[in-house]
Amino acid sequence: MSRRHYDDGADMWEMVAAPPAPALGGLVGHYTSYRERTTSFSARRELAATSGVLIYALDAPLAITGADGVEIVLREGEAFVGGIADATSISRALGPQRGVHIHLPLHALAGVCGMPLAELANRVAPLADLAGRSARVLGERLVTASDPQDQFDLVDDFPDSTAGQYGDTGSCSVVGDGAVVG
């Protein structure tokens, strides 16, 4: 595990990163548990990306506006996924933040979502709308986890509890350079 921390008296953040369980190698890049408190800003521009995102919010509400301009608001224990984007998104903290970012390659994100990545391009969606009850149960457990290692252990078990599995790309395929076709 690696830990990074910043505190200037106005803004504070801490991130703990760790690899997944060996059985998930190649399907999950790594995990990041984070917490932050900001008073000098509440919104940040998230750069356009050629990778997807899966984040669980574990504290105050978090508003995410996708590149398509549609906003979703996550409550404690809820997660969102975002597809590749060719424009920026906006995240807005509505209080202190704590969460878990699951860094997934595109094929694994498609498997968790159970849908082609083309349908997620330039937008964000609540994970529970795509993965159902298992996403909600994991969120509830992550909220009460005592530390980052406990969070990572819970996330390691997530593929077994989802309808989709990491690596199932549905009708979408990822080619060698990371481009999505389908």
mmCIF file of N, CA and C in Angstrom, residues 16-95:
data_model
loop_
_atom_site.group_PDB
_atom_site.id
_atom_site.type_symbol
_atom_site.label_atom_id
_atom_site.label_comp_id
_atom_site.label_asym_id
_atom_site.label_seq_id
_atom_site.Cartn_x
_atom_site.Cartn_y
_atom_site.Cartn_z
ATOM 1 N N VAL A 16 -4.892 6.403 -0.202
ATOM 2 C CA VAL A 16 -4.199 5.144 0.044
ATOM 3 C C VAL A 16 -4.479 4.260 -1.178
ATOM 4 N N ALA A 17 -3.425 3.812 -1.836
ATOM 5 C CA ALA A 17 -3.572 2.975 -3.031
ATOM 6 C C ALA A 17 -3.011 1.590 -2.761
ATOM 7 N N ALA A 18 -3.642 0.591 -3.390
ATOM 8 C CA ALA A 18 -3.190 -0.791 -3.225
ATOM 9 C C ALA A 18 -3.594 -1.599 -4.448
ATOM 10 N N PRO A 19 -2.827 -2.655 -4.723
ATOM 11 C CA PRO A 19 -3.209 -3.547 -5.826
ATOM 12 C C PRO A 19 -4.376 -4.427 -5.397
ATOM 13 N N PRO A 20 -5.089 -5.016 -6.369
ATOM 14 C CA PRO A 20 -6.166 -5.948 -6.031
ATOM 15 C C PRO A 20 -5.602 -7.293 -5.600
ATOM 16 N N ALA A 21 -6.481 -8.172 -5.192
ATOM 17 C CA ALA A 21 -6.085 -9.550 -4.899
ATOM 18 C C ALA A 21 -5.451 -10.148 -6.153
ATOM 19 N N PRO A 22 -4.468 -11.042 -5.997
ATOM 20 C CA PRO A 22 -3.797 -11.634 -7.165
ATOM 21 C C PRO A 22 -4.754 -12.227 -8.197
ATOM 22 N N ALA A 23 -5.861 -12.797 -7.763
ATOM 23 C CA ALA A 23 -6.814 -13.403 -8.704
ATOM 24 C C ALA A 23 -7.430 -12.382 -9.651
ATOM 25 N N LEU A 24 -7.375 -11.098 -9.288
ATOM 26 C CA LEU A 24 -7.963 -10.044 -10.122
ATOM 27 C C LEU A 24 -6.922 -9.325 -10.977
ATOM 28 N N GLY A 25 -5.677 -9.781 -10.935
ATOM 29 C CA GLY A 25 -4.627 -9.171 -11.747
ATOM 30 C C GLY A 25 -5.023 -9.161 -13.218
ATOM 31 N N GLY A 26 -4.835 -8.036 -13.876
ATOM 32 C CA GLY A 26 -5.207 -7.895 -15.276
ATOM 33 C C GLY A 26 -6.650 -7.460 -15.462
ATOM 34 N N LEU A 27 -7.473 -7.660 -14.448
ATOM 35 C CA LEU A 27 -8.871 -7.229 -14.516
ATOM 36 C C LEU A 27 -9.110 -5.941 -13.743
ATOM 37 N N VAL A 28 -8.326 -5.728 -12.697
ATOM 38 C CA VAL A 28 -8.413 -4.506 -11.898
ATOM 39 C C VAL A 28 -7.015 -3.916 -11.837
ATOM 40 N N GLY A 29 -6.888 -2.638 -12.157
ATOM 41 C CA GLY A 29 -5.586 -1.991 -12.092
ATOM 42 C C GLY A 29 -5.124 -1.841 -10.653
ATOM 43 N N HIS A 30 -5.872 -1.060 -9.883
ATOM 44 C CA HIS A 30 -5.594 -0.892 -8.458
ATOM 45 C C HIS A 30 -6.791 -0.198 -7.810
ATOM 46 N N TYR A 31 -6.721 -0.035 -6.502
ATOM 47 C CA TYR A 31 -7.752 0.637 -5.732
ATOM 48 C C TYR A 31 -7.153 1.881 -5.092
ATOM 49 N N THR A 32 -7.990 2.901 -4.914
ATOM 50 C CA THR A 32 -7.592 4.074 -4.158
ATOM 51 C C THR A 32 -8.709 4.419 -3.180
ATOM 52 N N SER A 33 -8.375 4.426 -1.903
ATOM 53 C CA SER A 33 -9.287 4.917 -0.878
ATOM 54 C C SER A 33 -8.884 6.361 -0.614
ATOM 55 N N TYR A 34 -9.867 7.255 -0.547
ATOM 56 C CA TYR A 34 -9.509 8.660 -0.362
ATOM 57 C C TYR A 34 -10.450 9.336 0.626
ATOM 58 N N ARG A 35 -9.962 10.410 1.169
ATOM 59 C CA ARG A 35 -10.792 11.320 1.953
ATOM 60 C C ARG A 35 -10.260 12.718 1.724
ATOM 61 N N GLU A 36 -11.179 13.676 1.699
ATOM 62 C CA GLU A 36 -10.763 15.057 1.486
ATOM 63 C C GLU A 36 -11.756 16.015 2.121
ATOM 64 N N ARG A 37 -11.223 17.140 2.494
ATOM 65 C CA ARG A 37 -12.007 18.250 3.022
ATOM 66 C C ARG A 37 -11.486 19.490 2.318
ATOM 67 N N THR A 38 -12.352 20.192 1.633
ATOM 68 C CA THR A 38 -11.912 21.391 0.926
ATOM 69 C C THR A 38 -12.763 22.572 1.348
ATOM 70 N N THR A 39 -12.108 23.709 1.569
ATOM 71 C CA THR A 39 -12.825 24.945 1.855
ATOM 72 C C THR A 39 -12.523 26.017 0.809
ATOM 73 N N SER A 40 -11.448 25.842 0.041
ATOM 74 C CA SER A 40 -11.095 26.849 -0.967
ATOM 75 C C SER A 40 -11.815 26.619 -2.295
ATOM 76 N N PHE A 41 -12.447 25.457 -2.474
ATOM 77 C CA PHE A 41 -13.224 25.161 -3.680
ATOM 78 C C PHE A 41 -14.178 24.020 -3.374
ATOM 79 N N SER A 42 -15.211 23.888 -4.188
ATOM 80 C CA SER A 42 -16.121 22.746 -4.014
ATOM 81 C C SER A 42 -16.317 21.975 -5.317
ATOM 82 N N ALA A 43 -15.916 22.576 -6.439
ATOM 83 C CA ALA A 43 -16.084 21.905 -7.731
ATOM 84 C C ALA A 43 -14.734 21.777 -8.418
ATOM 85 N N ARG A 44 -14.593 20.724 -9.194
ATOM 86 C CA ARG A 44 -13.371 20.553 -9.973
ATOM 87 C C ARG A 44 -13.723 20.022 -11.344
ATOM 88 N N ARG A 45 -12.950 20.437 -12.316
ATOM 89 C CA ARG A 45 -13.114 19.963 -13.687
ATOM 90 C C ARG A 45 -12.326 18.666 -13.831
ATOM 91 N N GLU A 46 -13.014 17.622 -14.256
ATOM 92 C CA GLU A 46 -12.383 16.322 -14.483
ATOM 93 C C GLU A 46 -12.042 16.241 -15.971
ATOM 94 N N LEU A 47 -10.803 15.998 -16.279
ATOM 95 C CA LEU A 47 -10.353 16.004 -17.664
ATOM 96 C C LEU A 47 -10.973 14.881 -18.482
ATOM 97 N N ALA A 48 -11.138 15.153 -19.757
ATOM 98 C CA ALA A 48 -11.594 14.113 -20.684
ATOM 99 C C ALA A 48 -10.596 12.963 -20.620
ATOM 100 N N ALA A 49 -11.102 11.741 -20.794
ATOM 101 C CA ALA A 49 -10.216 10.593 -20.610
ATOM 102 C C ALA A 49 -10.566 9.458 -21.570
ATOM 103 N N THR A 50 -9.573 8.626 -21.796
ATOM 104 C CA THR A 50 -9.780 7.429 -22.615
ATOM 105 C C THR A 50 -9.904 6.190 -21.743
ATOM 106 N N SER A 51 -10.163 6.410 -20.471
ATOM 107 C CA SER A 51 -10.415 5.295 -19.557
ATOM 108 C C SER A 51 -11.734 5.573 -18.845
ATOM 109 N N GLY A 52 -12.310 4.539 -18.299
ATOM 110 C CA GLY A 52 -13.548 4.708 -17.562
ATOM 111 C C GLY A 52 -13.265 4.917 -16.087
ATOM 112 N N VAL A 53 -14.326 5.096 -15.305
ATOM 113 C CA VAL A 53 -14.172 5.333 -13.876
ATOM 114 C C VAL A 53 -15.304 4.628 -13.125
ATOM 115 N N LEU A 54 -14.977 4.128 -11.926
ATOM 116 C CA LEU A 54 -15.964 3.559 -11.001
ATOM 117 C C LEU A 54 -15.569 4.036 -9.614
ATOM 118 N N ILE A 55 -16.425 4.861 -9.011
ATOM 119 C CA ILE A 55 -16.129 5.439 -7.695
ATOM 120 C C ILE A 55 -17.334 5.286 -6.783
ATOM 121 N N TYR A 56 -17.066 4.834 -5.553
ATOM 122 C CA TYR A 56 -18.059 4.801 -4.489
ATOM 123 C C TYR A 56 -17.873 6.034 -3.618
ATOM 124 N N ALA A 57 -18.943 6.795 -3.393
ATOM 125 C CA ALA A 57 -18.942 7.937 -2.481
ATOM 126 C C ALA A 57 -19.375 7.426 -1.105
ATOM 127 N N LEU A 58 -18.620 7.762 -0.072
ATOM 128 C CA LEU A 58 -18.885 7.178 1.248
ATOM 129 C C LEU A 58 -19.172 8.214 2.333
ATOM 130 N N ASP A 59 -19.353 9.465 1.951
ATOM 131 C CA ASP A 59 -19.577 10.507 2.956
ATOM 132 C C ASP A 59 -20.683 11.442 2.473
ATOM 133 N N ALA A 60 -20.430 12.738 2.497
ATOM 134 C CA ALA A 60 -21.428 13.724 2.069
ATOM 135 C C ALA A 60 -21.761 13.521 0.589
ATOM 136 N N PRO A 61 -22.911 14.015 0.142
ATOM 137 C CA PRO A 61 -23.270 13.863 -1.269
ATOM 138 C C PRO A 61 -22.200 14.412 -2.217
ATOM 139 N N LEU A 62 -22.131 13.781 -3.384
ATOM 140 C CA LEU A 62 -21.191 14.163 -4.437
ATOM 141 C C LEU A 62 -21.988 14.287 -5.728
ATOM 142 N N ALA A 63 -21.922 15.458 -6.347
ATOM 143 C CA ALA A 63 -22.610 15.688 -7.617
ATOM 144 C C ALA A 63 -21.602 15.523 -8.752
ATOM 145 N N ILE A 64 -21.995 14.775 -9.768
ATOM 146 C CA ILE A 64 -21.143 14.560 -10.933
ATOM 147 C C ILE A 64 -21.947 14.954 -12.168
ATOM 148 N N THR A 65 -21.374 15.832 -12.982
ATOM 149 C CA THR A 65 -21.995 16.210 -14.246
ATOM 150 C C THR A 65 -21.135 15.625 -15.356
ATOM 151 N N GLY A 66 -21.733 14.732 -16.132
ATOM 152 C CA GLY A 66 -21.008 14.082 -17.211
ATOM 153 C C GLY A 66 -20.720 15.040 -18.353
ATOM 154 N N ALA A 67 -19.911 14.596 -19.288
ATOM 155 C CA ALA A 67 -19.570 15.411 -20.458
ATOM 156 C C ALA A 67 -20.812 15.758 -21.269
ATOM 157 N N ASP A 68 -21.895 14.984 -21.095
ATOM 158 C CA ASP A 68 -23.146 15.267 -21.798
ATOM 159 C C ASP A 68 -23.988 16.325 -21.101
ATOM 160 N N GLY A 69 -23.526 16.843 -19.929
ATOM 161 C CA GLY A 69 -24.243 17.886 -19.208
ATOM 162 C C GLY A 69 -25.275 17.389 -18.218
ATOM 163 N N VAL A 70 -25.465 16.081 -18.096
ATOM 164 C CA VAL A 70 -26.452 15.526 -17.175
ATOM 165 C C VAL A 70 -25.786 15.284 -15.822
ATOM 166 N N GLU A 71 -26.425 15.777 -14.761
ATOM 167 C CA GLU A 71 -25.891 15.638 -13.408
ATOM 168 C C GLU A 71 -26.581 14.508 -12.658
ATOM 169 N N ILE A 72 -25.785 13.762 -11.898
ATOM 170 C CA ILE A 72 -26.320 12.808 -10.930
ATOM 171 C C ILE A 72 -25.749 13.187 -9.572
ATOM 172 N N VAL A 73 -26.473 12.890 -8.511
ATOM 173 C CA VAL A 73 -26.009 13.164 -7.153
ATOM 174 C C VAL A 73 -25.959 11.841 -6.400
ATOM 175 N N LEU A 74 -24.781 11.535 -5.882
ATOM 176 C CA LEU A 74 -24.576 10.304 -5.128
ATOM 177 C C LEU A 74 -24.717 10.576 -3.644
ATOM 178 N N ARG A 75 -25.408 9.707 -2.966
ATOM 179 C CA ARG A 75 -25.513 9.747 -1.509
ATOM 180 C C ARG A 75 -24.519 8.740 -0.944
ATOM 181 N N GLU A 76 -24.379 8.764 0.377
ATOM 182 C CA GLU A 76 -23.469 7.860 1.071
ATOM 183 C C GLU A 76 -23.704 6.411 0.651
ATOM 184 N N GLY A 77 -22.625 5.752 0.189
ATOM 185 C CA GLY A 77 -22.700 4.348 -0.198
ATOM 186 C C GLY A 77 -23.076 4.103 -1.644
ATOM 187 N N GLU A 78 -23.309 5.154 -2.414
ATOM 188 C CA GLU A 78 -23.656 4.992 -3.824
ATOM 189 C C GLU A 78 -22.420 5.158 -4.694
ATOM 190 N N ALA A 79 -22.461 4.535 -5.860
ATOM 191 C CA ALA A 79 -21.329 4.592 -6.788
ATOM 192 C C ALA A 79 -21.798 5.082 -8.145
ATOM 193 N N PHE A 80 -20.835 5.563 -8.928
ATOM 194 C CA PHE A 80 -21.124 5.909 -10.306
ATOM 195 C C PHE A 80 -20.051 5.323 -11.204
ATOM 196 N N VAL A 81 -20.415 5.134 -12.459
ATOM 197 C CA VAL A 81 -19.470 4.750 -13.498
ATOM 198 C C VAL A 81 -19.521 5.811 -14.573
ATOM 199 N N GLY A 82 -18.389 6.001 -15.210
ATOM 200 C CA GLY A 82 -18.316 6.937 -16.320
ATOM 201 C C GLY A 82 -17.516 6.315 -17.443
ATOM 202 N N GLY A 83 -17.987 6.520 -18.635
ATOM 203 C CA GLY A 83 -17.290 5.981 -19.793
ATOM 204 C C GLY A 83 -16.226 6.929 -20.300
ATOM 205 N N ILE A 84 -15.603 6.534 -21.397
ATOM 206 C CA ILE A 84 -14.626 7.409 -22.017
ATOM 207 C C ILE A 84 -15.326 8.688 -22.441
ATOM 208 N N ALA A 85 -14.584 9.789 -22.486
ATOM 209 C CA ALA A 85 -15.200 11.079 -22.786
ATOM 210 C C ALA A 85 -14.274 11.914 -23.655
ATOM 211 N N ASP A 86 -14.892 12.741 -24.465
ATOM 212 C CA ASP A 86 -14.101 13.666 -25.276
ATOM 213 C C ASP A 86 -14.319 15.113 -24.837
ATOM 214 N N ALA A 87 -14.904 15.292 -23.651
ATOM 215 C CA ALA A 87 -15.082 16.608 -23.051
ATOM 216 C C ALA A 87 -14.942 16.450 -21.535
ATOM 217 N N THR A 88 -14.824 17.559 -20.832
ATOM 218 C CA THR A 88 -14.650 17.500 -19.385
ATOM 219 C C THR A 88 -15.971 17.227 -18.667
ATOM 220 N N SER A 89 -15.849 16.720 -17.459
ATOM 221 C CA SER A 89 -16.966 16.528 -16.544
ATOM 222 C C SER A 89 -16.687 17.395 -15.325
ATOM 223 N N ILE A 90 -17.695 17.601 -14.498
ATOM 224 C CA ILE A 90 -17.532 18.405 -13.279
ATOM 225 C C ILE A 90 -17.942 17.559 -12.083
ATOM 226 N N SER A 91 -17.089 17.527 -11.059
ATOM 227 C CA SER A 91 -17.477 16.915 -9.789
ATOM 228 C C SER A 91 -17.591 18.034 -8.763
ATOM 229 N N ARG A 92 -18.632 17.954 -7.938
ATOM 230 C CA ARG A 92 -18.890 19.001 -6.950
ATOM 231 C C ARG A 92 -19.149 18.344 -5.602
ATOM 232 N N ALA A 93 -18.263 18.620 -4.656
ATOM 233 C CA ALA A 93 -18.394 18.086 -3.310
ATOM 234 C C ALA A 93 -19.426 18.899 -2.540
ATOM 235 N N LEU A 94 -20.365 18.209 -1.909
ATOM 236 C CA LEU A 94 -21.395 18.871 -1.118
ATOM 237 C C LEU A 94 -21.121 18.670 0.368
ATOM 238 N N GLY A 95 -19.839 18.599 0.718
ATOM 239 C CA GLY A 95 -19.383 18.387 2.084
ATOM 240 C C GLY A 95 -18.123 17.550 2.058
#
